[in-house]
Amino acid sequence: MSFGPRRFFQRFQINTISKLNFSNVSGGPTTPSELPKRKNLITGKGGPITWKTAGITGILGAGMVTYLLYLKEEQEEKQRKERKRQLGKANIGGPFELVNGSNNIVKSEQFLGQWMLIYFGFSHCPDICPDELEKMALVIEKLEKEEANTGIQGIFITVDPDRDTPQIVDKYIKEFSSKFIGLSGTSDQIQQVCKKYRVYYSPGKKDVDNDYIVDHTIIMYLVNPEGEFIDYFGQNKTASEIVDHILLHMFKFKQEKESLLKNSLGKLNFLSEKKIATS
Amino acid sequence: MSGKEEFLSKSERTTCWSSRDYYWECLRSNNEEAAKCTDLRKIYESSCPAQWVKHFDRKFNYLKFKEKMETEGYEPLNNI
């Protein structure tokens, strides 16, 4: 982005000029009527070298001050952004610990560095879960064809840990996509992850066959490579709408990271240039 | 179909759903006279878990209600 440096340059000029004005005034604030007088003073005193050095010192000093102000302002802006981000961030999601089909513990930290699309459901689900999981498989498939895709993992978490053992979940989810990861766990583990993601689930009455349906929240959750909840997609969103949203979030995330890197690089460059100029 | 320990496979699900859709189609084209669709109902019940049948029956009524709302609008409560 060229906005940063340009704005800085403008500031630099303004500050330098004002600094020069002040440093050359022999008393009292600068007023338009005093300007010609000061000019006369400069030319009148026949020591151009002293004025020159004074001028250079002034410029350098002003530059230094401007740079410090610039740093301070940038620091403040960063803090402002951070505050805003934290205020605007929903308190959804967070770390979890569950069990996969090979009976291994899976921690959410393992997925840091890639995006996650999480859906909660159960294997005995009559129609909604299969529909949503088909949709999720389609979303991932479509994303894989996109160049802007930066890597996403589809995850299914059961809300029916009594029936859905890790092995059953694994078998169930692989029918939708071999790339999906199905997770189960103890009732406590499931309760914890559902609480974090604000997922409501409630098993219905058991019939004569001991069969039952679990009523639950139908939402897909998008988590970024830093493990933060970013967005959710309800039943009303189509696969291509979800793909568009995810690509936009990936783009924004990448841009944010890049501009952060650019900013620090730019600062380094500026510092080294400054050193060369003064030496 | 009686409830079983494991979930329905993809093909079993598809079979269940299509038998349900055939039954629903029969109901709709026969003014919802269930007596005219008993054969299809039997197939439907044999290809879906009992819980699912219960769930789909409820859904059928819900969809009917929803459609009525959308096409005819709702009647204010005080008129009833």
Coordinates of C-alpha atoms in Angstrom, one line a residue:
Chain A
M1 CA 0.0 0.0 0.0
S2 CA 1.4 3.4 -1.0
F3 CA -0.8 5.3 1.4
G4 CA 1.4 5.0 4.4
P5 CA 4.7 6.3 3.1
R6 CA 3.0 9.1 1.2
R7 CA 1.1 10.3 4.2
F8 CA 4.3 10.2 6.1
F9 CA 6.1 12.2 3.5
Q10 CA 3.5 14.9 3.6
R11 CA 3.7 15.1 7.4
F12 CA 7.5 15.3 7.1
Q13 CA 7.3 18.3 4.9
I14 CA 4.8 20.1 7.0
N15 CA 6.7 19.5 10.2
T16 CA 10.0 20.5 8.6
I17 CA 8.7 23.8 7.4
S18 CA 7.1 24.6 10.7
K19 CA 10.3 23.7 12.6
L20 CA 12.3 25.9 10.3
N21 CA 10.1 28.8 10.8
F22 CA 10.3 28.5 14.6
S23 CA 14.0 27.9 14.7
N24 CA 14.7 31.1 12.7
V25 CA 12.4 33.4 14.6
S26 CA 14.3 35.5 17.1
G27 CA 11.3 36.0 19.4
G28 CA 7.6 35.7 19.5
P29 CA 5.4 33.6 17.3
T30 CA 5.6 33.7 13.6
T31 CA 3.2 36.2 12.0
P32 CA 3.0 37.1 8.4
S33 CA 4.3 40.6 9.0
E34 CA 7.4 39.3 10.6
L35 CA 8.4 37.1 7.7
P36 CA 10.2 39.7 5.5
K37 CA 12.1 40.9 8.5
R38 CA 13.4 37.5 9.2
K39 CA 14.5 37.1 5.6
N40 CA 16.5 40.3 5.9
L41 CA 18.1 39.1 9.0
I42 CA 19.3 35.9 7.3
T43 CA 20.8 37.7 4.3
G44 CA 22.0 40.6 6.5
K45 CA 24.2 38.5 8.6
G46 CA 27.1 37.6 6.4
G47 CA 27.7 34.2 7.8
P48 CA 26.1 31.8 5.4
I49 CA 27.9 28.7 6.6
T50 CA 26.6 29.0 10.2
W51 CA 23.1 29.5 8.9
K52 CA 23.5 26.6 6.6
T53 CA 24.7 24.3 9.4
A54 CA 22.0 25.6 11.6
G55 CA 19.5 24.9 8.8
I56 CA 20.8 21.4 8.3
T57 CA 20.7 20.7 12.0
G58 CA 17.2 22.1 12.1
I59 CA 16.1 19.9 9.2
L60 CA 17.7 16.8 10.7
G61 CA 16.2 17.6 14.1
A62 CA 12.8 18.2 12.6
G63 CA 13.2 14.9 10.7
M64 CA 14.0 13.1 13.9
V65 CA 11.1 14.6 15.8
T66 CA 8.8 13.8 12.9
Y67 CA 10.0 10.3 12.8
L68 CA 9.4 9.9 16.5
L69 CA 6.0 11.4 16.2
Y70 CA 5.3 9.1 13.3
L71 CA 6.4 6.1 15.3
K72 CA 4.3 7.1 18.3
E73 CA 1.3 7.6 16.1
E74 CA 1.7 4.3 14.4
Q75 CA 2.0 2.6 17.7
E76 CA -1.2 4.2 18.9
E77 CA -3.0 3.2 15.7
K78 CA -1.9 -0.3 16.2
Q79 CA -3.3 -0.3 19.7
R80 CA -6.5 1.3 18.5
K81 CA -6.8 -1.5 15.9
E82 CA -6.1 -4.1 18.4
R83 CA -8.7 -2.8 20.7
K84 CA -11.2 -2.6 18.0
R85 CA -10.5 -6.1 16.9
Q86 CA -10.9 -7.4 20.4
L87 CA -14.2 -5.6 20.9
G88 CA -15.5 -6.7 17.5
K89 CA -14.5 -10.3 18.0
A90 CA -17.2 -12.7 19.1
N91 CA -16.6 -14.9 22.1
I92 CA -17.1 -18.1 20.1
G93 CA -14.8 -21.0 19.7
G94 CA -11.5 -21.8 21.3
P95 CA -9.3 -24.7 21.9
F96 CA -10.7 -28.2 22.1
E97 CA -9.5 -31.8 22.7
L98 CA -11.4 -34.7 21.1
V99 CA -10.8 -38.2 19.8
N100 CA -10.4 -39.3 16.1
G101 CA -11.2 -42.6 14.4
S102 CA -7.8 -44.1 15.3
N103 CA -8.6 -43.4 19.0
N104 CA -5.9 -40.6 19.1
I105 CA -6.4 -37.4 20.9
V106 CA -6.8 -34.5 18.5
K107 CA -6.2 -31.0 19.8
S108 CA -7.3 -27.9 18.1
E109 CA -3.7 -26.6 18.2
Q110 CA -2.8 -29.2 15.6
F111 CA -4.9 -27.3 13.1
L112 CA -3.1 -23.9 13.6
G113 CA -1.8 -22.7 10.3
Q114 CA -4.8 -23.8 8.3
W115 CA -8.4 -22.8 8.1
M116 CA -11.1 -25.0 9.6
L117 CA -14.7 -25.5 8.6
I118 CA -16.5 -27.2 11.5
Y119 CA -19.9 -28.8 11.5
F120 CA -21.7 -30.3 14.5
G121 CA -24.1 -33.2 13.9
F122 CA -24.8 -36.9 14.5
S123 CA -24.7 -40.0 12.4
H124 CA -28.3 -41.0 13.0
C125 CA -29.4 -37.6 11.7
P126 CA -32.4 -38.0 9.3
D127 CA -31.9 -35.3 6.7
I128 CA -30.3 -32.0 7.7
C129 CA -26.9 -33.3 8.7
P130 CA -26.4 -35.3 5.5
D131 CA -27.5 -32.3 3.4
E132 CA -25.2 -29.9 5.3
L133 CA -22.3 -32.3 5.1
E134 CA -22.8 -32.8 1.4
K135 CA -22.7 -29.0 1.1
M136 CA -19.6 -28.8 3.2
A137 CA -17.9 -31.4 1.0
L138 CA -18.9 -29.4 -2.1
V139 CA -17.5 -26.2 -0.5
I140 CA -14.1 -27.8 0.2
E141 CA -14.1 -29.3 -3.3
K142 CA -14.8 -25.9 -4.9
L143 CA -12.3 -24.2 -2.7
E144 CA -9.6 -26.6 -3.8
K145 CA -10.0 -25.4 -7.3
E146 CA -9.5 -21.8 -6.3
E147 CA -6.0 -20.3 -6.5
A148 CA -6.7 -18.0 -3.5
N149 CA -7.4 -20.9 -1.3
T150 CA -4.8 -21.1 1.4
G151 CA -5.7 -24.5 2.8
I152 CA -8.8 -25.6 4.7
Q153 CA -9.7 -28.7 6.7
G154 CA -13.3 -29.9 7.0
I155 CA -14.2 -31.1 10.5
F156 CA -17.2 -32.9 11.8
I157 CA -17.9 -33.1 15.6
T158 CA -20.7 -35.3 16.9
V159 CA -23.3 -34.1 19.4
D160 CA -24.2 -37.7 20.1
P161 CA -21.2 -39.2 21.9
D162 CA -23.2 -42.0 23.4
R163 CA -23.8 -43.7 20.1
D164 CA -21.2 -42.0 17.9
T165 CA -17.9 -43.6 18.9
P166 CA -14.8 -42.1 17.3
Q167 CA -14.8 -45.1 14.9
I168 CA -18.5 -44.7 13.9
V169 CA -18.0 -41.0 13.3
D170 CA -14.9 -41.7 11.2
K171 CA -16.8 -44.2 9.1
Y172 CA -19.8 -41.9 8.7
I173 CA -17.8 -38.8 7.7
K174 CA -15.6 -40.6 5.2
E175 CA -18.7 -41.2 3.1
F176 CA -19.0 -37.5 2.5
S177 CA -15.4 -36.8 1.9
S178 CA -12.2 -38.8 2.5
K179 CA -10.5 -35.6 3.5
F180 CA -12.9 -34.8 6.4
I181 CA -11.9 -35.5 9.9
G182 CA -14.6 -36.8 12.2
L183 CA -14.3 -36.3 15.9
S184 CA -16.0 -37.7 19.0
G185 CA -15.0 -37.9 22.7
T186 CA -16.5 -38.3 26.1
S187 CA -19.8 -36.6 27.0
D188 CA -17.7 -34.0 28.9
Q189 CA -15.4 -33.3 26.0
I190 CA -18.4 -32.9 23.6
Q191 CA -20.2 -30.7 26.1
Q192 CA -17.1 -28.5 26.4
V193 CA -16.6 -28.0 22.7
C194 CA -20.3 -27.4 22.2
K195 CA -20.3 -24.8 24.9
K196 CA -17.4 -23.0 23.4
Y197 CA -19.0 -22.9 20.0
R198 CA -22.4 -22.1 21.5
V199 CA -23.9 -25.2 19.9
Y200 CA -27.2 -26.3 21.4
Y201 CA -28.0 -30.0 21.4
S202 CA -30.6 -32.1 23.1
P203 CA -31.3 -35.8 22.5
G204 CA -35.0 -36.6 22.0
K205 CA -37.1 -39.3 23.5
K206 CA -36.0 -42.8 22.9
D207 CA -38.4 -45.1 21.0
V208 CA -38.9 -48.8 21.4
D209 CA -35.8 -49.5 19.5
N210 CA -33.8 -47.2 21.7
D211 CA -33.5 -44.9 18.7
Y212 CA -33.6 -41.2 19.1
I213 CA -33.0 -38.0 17.2
V214 CA -30.8 -35.2 18.5
D215 CA -32.0 -31.7 18.1
H216 CA -29.0 -29.4 17.5
T217 CA -27.8 -26.1 16.1
I218 CA -27.3 -26.2 12.3
I219 CA -24.3 -24.0 11.7
M220 CA -20.9 -24.3 10.0
Y221 CA -18.1 -22.5 11.7
L222 CA -15.1 -20.9 10.0
V223 CA -11.9 -20.7 12.0
N224 CA -8.8 -18.9 10.8
P225 CA -5.2 -20.3 10.9
E226 CA -4.7 -18.6 14.2
G227 CA -7.5 -20.6 15.8
E228 CA -9.9 -17.7 15.9
F229 CA -13.6 -18.0 15.0
I230 CA -14.2 -15.8 12.0
D231 CA -17.6 -16.5 10.5
Y232 CA -20.6 -18.9 10.5
F233 CA -22.9 -20.2 7.8
G234 CA -26.4 -21.2 8.4
Q235 CA -28.6 -23.7 6.5
N236 CA -29.8 -20.9 4.2
K237 CA -26.4 -20.3 2.6
T238 CA -25.6 -22.1 -0.6
A239 CA -22.2 -23.8 -1.3
S240 CA -21.1 -21.1 -3.7
E241 CA -22.1 -18.3 -1.3
I242 CA -20.0 -20.0 1.5
V243 CA -17.1 -20.4 -0.9
D244 CA -17.2 -16.7 -1.7
H245 CA -17.3 -15.7 1.9
I246 CA -14.4 -18.0 2.8
L247 CA -12.3 -16.7 -0.1
L248 CA -12.9 -13.1 1.0
H249 CA -11.9 -14.0 4.6
M250 CA -8.8 -15.7 3.3
F251 CA -7.9 -12.7 1.2
K252 CA -8.4 -10.3 4.1
F253 CA -6.4 -12.5 6.4
K254 CA -3.5 -12.7 3.9
Q255 CA -3.6 -8.9 3.3
E256 CA -3.6 -8.2 7.0
K257 CA -0.5 -10.3 7.5
E258 CA 1.2 -8.8 4.4
S259 CA 0.6 -5.3 5.5
L260 CA 1.9 -6.0 8.9
L261 CA 5.1 -7.4 7.4
K262 CA 5.4 -4.5 5.0
N263 CA 5.0 -2.0 7.7
S264 CA 7.8 -3.5 9.8
L265 CA 10.0 -3.8 6.7
G266 CA 9.3 -0.2 5.7
K267 CA 10.3 0.9 9.2
L268 CA 13.5 -1.0 8.9
N269 CA 14.2 0.5 5.5
F270 CA 13.6 4.0 6.8
L271 CA 15.9 3.5 9.7
S272 CA 18.8 2.3 7.5
E273 CA 18.2 5.2 5.1
K274 CA 18.4 7.6 8.0
K275 CA 21.6 6.1 9.1
I276 CA 23.2 6.5 5.7
A277 CA 22.0 10.1 5.4
T278 CA 23.5 11.1 8.8
S279 CA 26.8 9.3 8.4
Chain B
M1 CA -36.9 -50.5 9.3
S2 CA -36.0 -51.1 12.9
G3 CA -33.5 -49.0 14.7
K4 CA -30.0 -50.3 14.5
E5 CA -26.9 -49.5 16.3
E6 CA -25.1 -48.0 13.4
F7 CA -26.1 -45.2 11.1
L8 CA -27.5 -45.6 7.6
S9 CA -25.0 -45.7 4.8
K10 CA -25.3 -43.3 1.9
S11 CA -27.2 -45.7 -0.3
E12 CA -29.5 -46.7 2.5
R13 CA -30.2 -43.0 3.1
T14 CA -30.9 -42.4 -0.5
T15 CA -33.3 -45.3 -0.7
C16 CA -35.1 -44.1 2.4
W17 CA -35.4 -40.6 1.1
S18 CA -36.7 -41.6 -2.3
S19 CA -39.3 -44.0 -0.8
R20 CA -40.4 -41.1 1.4
D21 CA -40.7 -38.8 -1.6
Y22 CA -42.8 -41.3 -3.5
Y23 CA -45.1 -41.6 -0.6
W24 CA -45.4 -37.8 -0.2
E25 CA -46.0 -37.5 -3.9
C26 CA -48.8 -40.0 -3.6
L27 CA -50.3 -38.1 -0.7
R28 CA -50.3 -34.8 -2.5
S29 CA -51.8 -36.1 -5.7
N30 CA -54.6 -38.0 -3.7
N31 CA -55.7 -35.1 -1.6
E32 CA -53.8 -36.6 1.3
E33 CA -55.9 -39.7 1.6
A34 CA -53.5 -42.0 3.3
A35 CA -55.7 -45.0 2.5
K36 CA -54.7 -44.7 -1.2
C37 CA -51.0 -44.8 -0.5
T38 CA -50.7 -47.7 2.0
D39 CA -48.4 -49.7 -0.3
L40 CA -46.0 -46.8 -0.7
R41 CA -46.3 -46.2 3.0
K42 CA -45.2 -49.8 3.7
I43 CA -42.1 -49.4 1.5
Y44 CA -41.3 -46.1 3.1
E45 CA -41.6 -47.5 6.6
S46 CA -39.5 -50.5 5.7
S47 CA -36.7 -48.4 4.2
C48 CA -36.4 -45.8 6.9
P49 CA -35.8 -46.1 10.6
A50 CA -39.0 -45.6 12.7
Q51 CA -37.5 -42.4 14.2
W52 CA -37.0 -41.0 10.8
V53 CA -40.5 -41.8 9.7
K54 CA -41.8 -40.0 12.7
H55 CA -39.5 -37.1 11.9
F56 CA -40.5 -37.0 8.2
D57 CA -44.2 -37.2 9.1
R58 CA -43.9 -34.2 11.3
K59 CA -41.9 -32.5 8.5
F60 CA -44.6 -33.2 6.0
N61 CA -47.1 -31.4 8.1
Y62 CA -44.7 -28.6 8.7
L63 CA -44.0 -28.1 5.0
K64 CA -47.7 -28.2 4.3
F65 CA -48.2 -25.5 6.9
K66 CA -45.3 -23.5 5.6
E67 CA -46.7 -23.7 2.1
K68 CA -50.1 -22.5 3.2
M69 CA -48.5 -19.6 5.0
E70 CA -46.6 -18.6 1.9
T71 CA -49.4 -18.9 -0.5
E72 CA -52.5 -17.9 1.5
G73 CA -50.9 -15.8 4.2
Y74 CA -51.8 -16.2 7.8
E75 CA -55.1 -15.6 9.6
P76 CA -54.8 -13.3 12.6
L77 CA -55.4 -15.1 15.8
N78 CA -58.4 -13.1 16.9
N79 CA -60.4 -14.2 13.9
I80 CA -60.4 -17.8 15.0

